[in-house]
């Protein structure tokens, strides 16, 4: 069954078809600068009843090197049958289009990435015949982007960084850099990045951090994720019935968000910290604590400098 992280890991290359060309340093390859990129049909099914479907297929065109095909696969775990499928994809596409064909596999954990990067041959060692050796992007080689300025220079690359580092301790810093950078871009640019990131973090603790950052840092966007979060806050405020009750409801929601972020990051939250957070009704102070909660080394550090 296809899941949200699987979709985000390859569809972000459809959203930004030039993203692959910007992975030169990650892959250590002299990739050509793409002049044009085209999303091609990903259905590789033959006339006989055997379905073969690559996740995403692009044709990349450059002035000097001509055109090449790039098959992109999102891989969530080790699968002994996959190398044979990948070999089929590459040979079929090479035959069908008559173009050089490359394979990129995107992973979210190091063990799967190391497994996917191993060369696999169809024949015995002394007669390999057909070999498959994918390029692999994952937490082992994707940059950890925690500088908002750097994040703003390449939003899609930063989103991919967040997706591939979804389970890493540094994920809070990446997400904070991305949410900060997204404040300064048009809504139609920010919305797809917000959603791809949410998809890629699905069912991981980091998703709660991202949900909170979207609600606080990107409150003027109307993506489904930010709307969902704001609706939760409005429901709490309506329950109070008055302006004072709404303000109190928002403060309670912010305090709960701070505690969720700290707990999801595995930090111990003492009774004193919990009482101080839940007892605060200053929205600016709560926002400052929430911002620090994303990267703080301990729960007490959110109060640093006060």
Short mmCIF file of C-alpha atoms in Angstrom, two decimals:
data_model
loop_
_atom_site.label_atom_id
_atom_site.label_comp_id
_atom_site.label_asym_id
_atom_site.label_seq_id
_atom_site.Cartn_x
_atom_site.Cartn_y
_atom_site.Cartn_z
CA UNK A 1 0.00 0.00 0.00
CA UNK A 2 1.35 3.43 -0.95
CA UNK A 3 1.86 5.70 2.07
CA UNK A 4 2.36 9.50 2.36
CA UNK A 5 6.17 9.43 2.93
CA UNK A 6 6.56 7.17 -0.12
CA UNK A 7 4.63 9.65 -2.26
CA UNK A 8 6.50 12.70 -0.94
CA UNK A 9 9.94 11.15 -1.52
CA UNK A 10 9.44 10.89 -5.28
CA UNK A 11 6.67 13.39 -6.12
CA UNK A 12 8.76 16.31 -4.92
CA UNK A 13 10.88 15.66 -8.03
CA UNK A 14 7.74 16.09 -10.14
CA UNK A 15 6.92 19.32 -8.34
CA UNK A 16 10.43 20.70 -8.93
CA UNK A 17 11.69 18.90 -12.02
CA UNK A 18 15.10 20.61 -11.78
CA UNK A 19 15.75 19.36 -8.24
CA UNK A 20 17.80 16.37 -9.40
CA UNK A 21 20.31 18.65 -11.15
CA UNK A 22 20.96 20.38 -7.83
CA UNK A 23 22.06 17.15 -6.10
CA UNK A 24 25.62 17.34 -7.51
CA UNK A 25 27.31 17.54 -4.10
CA UNK A 26 25.05 14.93 -2.51
CA UNK A 27 25.67 12.33 -5.22
CA UNK A 28 29.27 13.34 -6.03
CA UNK A 29 28.54 13.34 -9.75
CA UNK A 30 29.15 15.97 -12.47
CA UNK A 31 25.45 16.26 -13.23
CA UNK A 32 24.57 18.43 -16.24
CA UNK A 33 22.58 21.61 -15.79
CA UNK A 34 19.11 20.76 -17.02
CA UNK A 35 17.64 23.15 -19.57
CA UNK A 36 14.28 21.42 -19.70
CA UNK A 37 12.70 18.61 -17.69
CA UNK A 38 9.58 16.69 -18.64
CA UNK A 39 7.48 14.37 -16.49
CA UNK A 40 6.81 11.21 -18.50
CA UNK A 41 4.15 8.50 -17.98
CA UNK A 42 5.29 6.16 -15.21
CA UNK A 43 3.33 3.10 -16.36
CA UNK A 44 5.72 0.41 -17.63
CA UNK A 45 3.08 -2.28 -18.02
CA UNK A 46 3.44 -4.60 -20.99
CA UNK A 47 0.61 -6.01 -23.10
CA UNK A 48 0.79 -9.22 -21.08
CA UNK A 49 -0.82 -9.00 -17.61
CA UNK A 50 2.26 -7.93 -15.65
CA UNK A 51 2.12 -4.45 -14.15
CA UNK A 52 5.36 -2.51 -13.75
CA UNK A 53 5.10 1.07 -12.53
CA UNK A 54 8.05 3.26 -11.62
CA UNK A 55 7.27 5.90 -8.98
CA UNK A 56 8.31 8.96 -11.00
CA UNK A 57 9.86 9.23 -14.47
CA UNK A 58 11.53 12.37 -15.83
CA UNK A 59 13.27 13.23 -19.08
CA UNK A 60 16.09 15.71 -18.44
CA UNK A 61 17.40 17.75 -21.36
CA UNK A 62 20.67 19.67 -21.37
CA UNK A 63 22.55 21.58 -24.07
CA UNK A 64 25.88 19.73 -23.93
CA UNK A 65 24.94 16.21 -22.80
CA UNK A 66 21.61 15.86 -24.59
CA UNK A 67 18.74 14.00 -22.91
CA UNK A 68 18.56 11.29 -20.28
CA UNK A 69 15.79 9.47 -18.46
CA UNK A 70 15.63 9.51 -14.68
CA UNK A 71 13.55 6.87 -12.90
CA UNK A 72 12.92 7.82 -9.25
CA UNK A 73 11.94 5.22 -6.67
CA UNK A 74 10.95 5.84 -3.04
CA UNK A 75 12.08 2.94 -0.87
CA UNK A 76 10.91 2.61 2.73
CA UNK A 77 12.53 -0.72 3.60
CA UNK A 78 14.75 -3.50 2.26
CA UNK A 79 13.07 -5.65 -0.37
CA UNK A 80 14.95 -8.55 -1.97
CA UNK A 81 12.73 -8.40 -5.06
CA UNK A 82 13.39 -4.73 -5.79
CA UNK A 83 16.77 -4.93 -7.59
CA UNK A 84 15.26 -7.21 -10.23
CA UNK A 85 12.35 -4.77 -10.66
CA UNK A 86 14.75 -1.85 -10.93
CA UNK A 87 16.79 -3.68 -13.57
CA UNK A 88 13.57 -4.27 -15.50
CA UNK A 89 12.62 -0.58 -15.30
CA UNK A 90 16.01 0.60 -16.54
CA UNK A 91 16.31 -1.92 -19.40
CA UNK A 92 12.70 -1.37 -20.49
CA UNK A 93 13.03 2.43 -20.51
CA UNK A 94 16.38 2.24 -22.31
CA UNK A 95 14.78 0.03 -24.95
CA UNK A 96 11.56 2.05 -25.28
CA UNK A 97 13.05 5.55 -25.45
CA UNK A 98 16.57 4.82 -26.71
CA UNK A 99 18.03 7.24 -24.15
CA UNK A 100 20.62 6.82 -21.37
CA UNK A 101 18.66 5.82 -18.27
CA UNK A 102 19.55 6.43 -14.63
CA UNK A 103 17.89 5.31 -11.41
CA UNK A 104 17.59 7.39 -8.23
CA UNK A 105 16.37 5.77 -5.00
CA UNK A 106 15.22 8.00 -2.12
CA UNK A 107 15.30 6.55 1.44
CA UNK A 108 14.51 7.73 4.96
CA UNK A 109 16.85 5.49 6.97
CA UNK A 110 20.54 4.65 6.64
CA UNK A 111 20.18 0.88 6.62
CA UNK A 112 17.79 0.95 3.66
CA UNK A 113 19.97 3.51 1.86
CA UNK A 114 23.11 1.37 2.28
CA UNK A 115 21.22 -1.70 1.07
CA UNK A 116 19.81 0.11 -1.98
CA UNK A 117 23.24 1.44 -3.00
CA UNK A 118 24.82 -2.02 -3.29
CA UNK A 119 25.43 -3.18 -6.87
CA UNK A 120 23.40 -6.26 -7.79
CA UNK A 121 24.05 -8.42 -10.86
CA UNK A 122 21.66 -10.76 -12.62
CA UNK A 123 24.28 -13.44 -13.25
CA UNK A 124 26.98 -15.10 -11.13
CA UNK A 125 30.02 -13.11 -9.96
CA UNK A 126 32.18 -14.35 -12.84
CA UNK A 127 29.51 -13.47 -15.41
CA UNK A 128 27.41 -10.54 -14.07
CA UNK A 129 25.75 -9.75 -17.46
CA UNK A 130 23.24 -7.15 -16.24
CA UNK A 131 24.09 -5.05 -13.19
CA UNK A 132 22.04 -2.47 -11.33
CA UNK A 133 23.66 0.18 -9.13
CA UNK A 134 21.26 3.00 -8.24
CA UNK A 135 22.20 6.47 -7.07
CA UNK A 136 20.81 6.81 -3.55
CA UNK A 137 19.68 9.87 -1.62
CA UNK A 138 19.04 9.49 2.11
CA UNK A 139 20.09 10.59 5.60
CA UNK A 140 23.65 9.39 4.93
CA UNK A 141 24.35 12.04 2.27
CA UNK A 142 21.59 14.68 2.27
CA UNK A 143 22.67 17.98 3.86
CA UNK A 144 21.19 18.98 7.21
CA UNK A 145 19.89 22.48 6.43
CA UNK A 146 19.24 24.44 9.62
CA UNK A 147 20.01 27.96 8.37
CA UNK A 148 16.82 29.79 7.25
CA UNK A 149 18.82 31.75 4.67
CA UNK A 150 20.13 28.53 3.12
CA UNK A 151 16.65 27.01 3.30
CA UNK A 152 15.27 30.03 1.44
CA UNK A 153 17.78 29.54 -1.37
CA UNK A 154 16.32 26.12 -2.23
CA UNK A 155 12.98 25.27 -0.64
CA UNK A 156 12.53 21.96 -2.46
CA UNK A 157 15.99 20.75 -1.45
CA UNK A 158 15.29 21.73 2.17
CA UNK A 159 11.96 19.88 2.08
CA UNK A 160 13.78 16.82 0.71
CA UNK A 161 16.35 17.23 3.50
CA UNK A 162 13.51 17.18 6.05
CA UNK A 163 11.88 14.15 4.44
CA UNK A 164 15.09 12.10 4.31
CA UNK A 165 16.10 13.12 7.86
CA UNK A 166 12.57 12.55 9.26
CA UNK A 167 13.86 10.25 12.00
CA UNK A 168 17.06 12.15 12.87
CA UNK A 169 17.67 14.21 16.04
CA UNK A 170 18.37 17.26 13.84
CA UNK A 171 14.91 17.25 12.26
CA UNK A 172 13.60 20.05 14.50
CA UNK A 173 16.28 22.46 13.28
CA UNK A 174 15.59 21.61 9.63
CA UNK A 175 11.84 22.13 10.05
CA UNK A 176 12.32 25.43 11.86
CA UNK A 177 14.64 26.69 9.11
CA UNK A 178 12.10 25.67 6.47
CA UNK A 179 9.10 27.23 8.21
CA UNK A 180 11.06 30.46 8.72
CA UNK A 181 12.09 30.59 5.07
CA UNK A 182 8.51 29.96 3.91
CA UNK A 183 7.29 33.15 5.61
CA UNK A 184 8.84 35.24 2.83
CA UNK A 185 7.50 33.43 -0.24
CA UNK A 186 4.13 33.60 -2.03
CA UNK A 187 1.40 31.26 -0.87
CA UNK A 188 1.30 29.33 -4.16
CA UNK A 189 5.02 28.55 -3.74
CA UNK A 190 4.80 27.67 -0.05
CA UNK A 191 1.70 25.45 -0.11
CA UNK A 192 3.19 22.50 -2.08
CA UNK A 193 6.33 22.56 0.09
CA UNK A 194 4.20 22.54 3.26
CA UNK A 195 2.20 19.55 2.03
CA UNK A 196 5.17 17.53 0.70
CA UNK A 197 6.92 17.99 4.05
CA UNK A 198 3.80 16.94 5.97
CA UNK A 199 3.45 13.85 3.75
CA UNK A 200 7.09 12.90 4.18
CA UNK A 201 6.90 13.12 7.98
CA UNK A 202 3.65 11.13 8.22
CA UNK A 203 3.22 9.04 11.40
CA UNK A 204 6.58 10.17 12.81
CA UNK A 205 7.05 12.35 15.92
CA UNK A 206 8.48 15.08 13.66
CA UNK A 207 5.04 15.54 12.10
CA UNK A 208 3.76 17.09 15.35
CA UNK A 209 6.68 19.54 15.29
CA UNK A 210 5.89 20.47 11.69
CA UNK A 211 2.16 20.85 12.39
CA UNK A 212 2.94 23.22 15.23
CA UNK A 213 5.43 25.28 13.21
CA UNK A 214 2.94 25.62 10.35
CA UNK A 215 0.27 26.82 12.75
CA UNK A 216 2.55 29.36 14.45
CA UNK A 217 5.01 30.52 11.78
CA UNK A 218 2.77 30.20 8.72
CA UNK A 219 -0.58 31.22 10.14
CA UNK A 220 -1.46 33.28 7.04
CA UNK A 221 -1.35 30.25 4.70
CA UNK A 222 -4.47 28.30 3.86
CA UNK A 223 -3.10 24.84 3.13
CA UNK A 224 -5.15 21.91 4.44
CA UNK A 225 -2.59 21.34 7.20
CA UNK A 226 -2.56 24.93 8.50
CA UNK A 227 -6.34 25.16 8.19
CA UNK A 228 -6.75 21.94 10.18
CA UNK A 229 -4.57 23.27 12.96
CA UNK A 230 -6.22 26.67 13.05
CA UNK A 231 -9.66 25.02 13.14
CA UNK A 232 -8.59 23.15 16.26
CA UNK A 233 -7.61 26.44 17.86
CA UNK A 234 -10.86 28.14 16.80
CA UNK A 235 -12.88 25.28 18.29
CA UNK A 236 -11.20 25.79 21.65
CA UNK A 237 -11.84 29.53 21.50
CA UNK A 238 -15.51 29.12 20.56
CA UNK A 239 -16.01 26.84 23.52
CA UNK A 240 -15.13 29.76 25.80
CA UNK A 241 -17.79 31.94 24.17
CA UNK A 242 -16.07 35.29 24.77
CA UNK A 243 -13.00 37.15 23.53
CA UNK A 244 -11.25 36.45 26.81
CA UNK A 245 -12.10 32.79 26.46
CA UNK A 246 -10.72 32.71 22.93
CA UNK A 247 -7.45 34.23 24.05
CA UNK A 248 -7.22 31.73 26.86
CA UNK A 249 -7.98 28.90 24.45
CA UNK A 250 -5.18 30.04 22.12
CA UNK A 251 -2.76 30.26 25.05
CA UNK A 252 -3.71 26.76 26.14
CA UNK A 253 -3.21 25.47 22.58
CA UNK A 254 0.23 27.12 22.39
CA UNK A 255 1.22 25.70 25.76
CA UNK A 256 0.08 22.23 24.67
CA UNK A 257 2.08 22.59 21.44
CA UNK A 258 5.25 23.43 23.38
CA UNK A 259 4.86 20.37 25.59
CA UNK A 260 4.13 18.14 22.57
CA UNK A 261 7.30 19.30 20.80
CA UNK A 262 9.44 18.72 23.91
CA UNK A 263 7.97 15.29 24.54
CA UNK A 264 8.14 14.17 20.90
CA UNK A 265 11.84 15.13 20.87
CA UNK A 266 12.37 12.83 23.85
CA UNK A 267 13.19 15.59 26.36
CA UNK A 268 12.23 15.13 30.01
CA UNK A 269 9.58 17.68 31.07
CA UNK A 270 9.59 18.35 34.81
CA UNK A 271 6.51 19.40 36.75
CA UNK A 272 8.08 22.85 37.18
CA UNK A 273 8.50 23.32 33.43
CA UNK A 274 5.00 22.03 32.74
CA UNK A 275 3.48 24.37 35.32
CA UNK A 276 5.37 27.41 34.00
CA UNK A 277 4.32 26.72 30.41
CA UNK A 278 0.66 25.97 31.12
CA UNK A 279 0.43 28.92 33.49
CA UNK A 280 1.62 31.48 30.92
CA UNK A 281 -0.93 33.61 29.02
CA UNK A 282 1.52 35.87 27.13
CA UNK A 283 1.28 34.93 23.40
CA UNK A 284 4.68 36.47 22.52
CA UNK A 285 6.42 34.61 25.32
CA UNK A 286 4.71 31.35 24.37
CA UNK A 287 5.80 31.83 20.75
CA UNK A 288 9.40 32.38 21.88
CA UNK A 289 9.32 29.23 24.01
CA UNK A 290 7.84 27.23 21.12
CA UNK A 291 10.58 28.42 18.78
CA UNK A 292 13.26 27.37 21.27
CA UNK A 293 11.52 24.04 21.95
CA UNK A 294 12.34 22.90 18.41
CA UNK A 295 16.11 22.90 19.02
CA UNK A 296 16.59 23.15 22.81
CA UNK A 297 18.96 20.62 24.39
CA UNK A 298 16.70 20.30 27.43
CA UNK A 299 13.20 21.39 28.39
CA UNK A 300 14.60 24.01 30.78
CA UNK A 301 16.55 25.63 27.94
CA UNK A 302 13.38 27.10 26.44
CA UNK A 303 13.52 29.68 29.26
CA UNK A 304 17.15 30.64 28.54
CA UNK A 305 17.94 34.31 28.94
CA UNK A 306 14.83 35.13 30.95
#
